[in-house]
Amino acid sequence: MATSQKSKRKLSLLPRLLIGIAAGILIGSLGNILHIAHTPGFTGLIRVIATFVALFSEFLNFTIPLLILAFVSVGLAELGKKANKLFGITLALAYCSTIIAGFSAYFLGSTLLPKLVRKIGGSVITGKSFDPIFTISMKPVFPIMTSLILAFVLGLAMANLETPTLMNAVQDLKKVIVVVLEKVIIPLIPYYIAGTFAKIAAAGQLAPTIIMFAKLYICILCLQWVYILFQFTVASGWRRENRWKDLKNIVPAYFTALGTQSSAATIPVSLQSAADNGIAPDVRNFVIPLCATIHLAGDTICLTLGSMGIMLACGLHPTLNLFAPFIFMLGITMVAAPGVPGGGVMAALGIIKSMLGFTSSMCELIIALHLSQDSFGTACNITGDQSVAAIVDYIDSKDRESEPRISAPSEKTEEAE
């Protein structure tokens, strides 16, 4: 009884992140003032914080290839077992939606962000203003791209071959990574974000960084809302009927996603919303849980625009040649996002580093940006799932109508007579 009451009182991730950001800003700002006054005590404190951030970054670097291997391979294997026409249609729609979201974010970002985001001076991005007291090198078992390719090979093999021993081993690895995420990484994320903002504030670059984040927030949220309307416009055109009316029944699921930050946790409410919108039971029971795993348009918008903004703040130029393969790969990698808050950025961190060339300090910023708006990204994801379900339901109903009708035995007897 006491344990359950304690769990109810426990703050969710978003409030803890906001508290972490506020604490980091307070400590770093005070440290910056006293650092200017040549006070070594606070300089030492910021270096202690920088040490924690550096060690946590090393642990993330070690964990990410294992996360990609476990989640992508098991995800592909489990999706492969469900292979049928309905699955193929849903997968194609979800992937196309994610890719369109990514390119929409890129073209919006390439138009607006160069005017909104300026290069941040100093060493806040490079992370060299306050060196950690010590570091421990935690080399990954294998590089990111090796992990991704190995995950594809194992996932496709397990989907098409009878390999129960291999499947059990990789599923056990996935369970280990889930425990590490839920018990170690996610609980420490608020402290990690606090340390990041403490370093930024201590380096005297708080104002430009906060301004950059605010501009990125506005762009991300506006595009997510516009993209929701776009998805329902496509569904309306496909079905030749008004599906915008579905949005009023999706409001409970949207706000549930805002509170839980988890597409998986929102599935029961999403299923009820789909039922209220007249989606056939067999379609909604298949499409909604599947899209909660594979359709992450909101995360894609955030990661694409956020990465572009951070690159511009570093003085780098985000080109289409750089981002096109990243967006296509991001659509695949999002399948690996576990059903925990912040899973999207954790799954994508590998290709952000390997394909976009992000440094550890740049990764700290994209993690902070993504996690602090993850509620809205999740809400965008699950709302878009309803438009996919509406299209799949229409296709499935047309297929059933086109199937040849088999006369009942009684009808044949009457015709013969």
Short mmCIF file of C-alpha atoms in Angstrom, two decimals, residues 10-27 49 52-53 56 60 180-199 261 341-342 345-346 364 367-369 371-372:
data_model
loop_
_atom_site.label_atom_id
_atom_site.label_comp_id
_atom_site.label_asym_id
_atom_site.label_seq_id
_atom_site.Cartn_x
_atom_site.Cartn_y
_atom_site.Cartn_z
CA LYS A 10 6.25 10.29 -8.09
CA LEU A 11 6.60 13.09 -10.62
CA SER A 12 6.44 12.21 -14.30
CA LEU A 13 9.42 12.82 -16.57
CA LEU A 14 8.32 16.21 -17.93
CA PRO A 15 8.06 18.00 -14.54
CA ARG A 16 11.39 16.48 -13.50
CA LEU A 17 12.95 17.75 -16.74
CA LEU A 18 11.61 21.25 -16.14
CA ILE A 19 12.94 21.20 -12.57
CA GLY A 20 16.29 19.98 -13.87
CA ILE A 21 16.47 22.75 -16.45
CA ALA A 22 15.59 25.39 -13.84
CA ALA A 23 18.13 24.01 -11.35
CA GLY A 24 20.84 23.85 -14.00
CA ILE A 25 20.19 27.42 -15.09
CA LEU A 26 20.26 28.65 -11.48
CA ILE A 27 23.50 26.85 -10.59
CA ILE A 49 28.89 18.73 -13.04
CA PHE A 52 28.92 13.73 -14.48
CA VAL A 53 27.73 14.89 -17.92
CA PHE A 56 26.80 9.87 -18.63
CA LEU A 60 25.04 6.57 -23.54
CA VAL A 180 18.76 -0.03 -18.22
CA LEU A 181 16.58 2.61 -19.89
CA GLU A 182 13.84 2.58 -17.26
CA LYS A 183 16.02 2.19 -14.16
CA VAL A 184 19.22 4.05 -15.07
CA ILE A 185 19.14 6.28 -18.16
CA ILE A 186 15.63 7.79 -17.96
CA PRO A 187 15.85 8.54 -14.17
CA LEU A 188 19.25 10.20 -14.67
CA ILE A 189 18.17 12.21 -17.73
CA PRO A 190 16.85 15.18 -15.65
CA TYR A 191 20.25 15.44 -13.91
CA TYR A 192 21.99 15.14 -17.27
CA ILE A 193 19.85 17.96 -18.70
CA ALA A 194 20.44 20.02 -15.54
CA GLY A 195 24.18 19.55 -16.00
CA THR A 196 23.94 20.55 -19.65
CA PHE A 197 22.15 23.81 -18.85
CA ALA A 198 24.48 24.46 -15.92
CA LYS A 199 27.45 24.28 -18.30
CA GLN A 261 4.59 10.87 -23.13
CA PRO A 341 9.24 8.50 -22.64
CA GLY A 342 12.17 9.77 -24.66
CA VAL A 345 15.69 10.36 -29.38
CA MET A 346 17.48 7.43 -27.74
CA GLU A 364 23.21 16.89 -25.13
CA ILE A 367 18.31 15.23 -26.10
CA ALA A 368 17.26 18.25 -24.01
CA LEU A 369 15.18 19.69 -26.85
CA LEU A 371 12.68 15.30 -24.19
CA SER A 372 11.28 18.66 -23.15
#
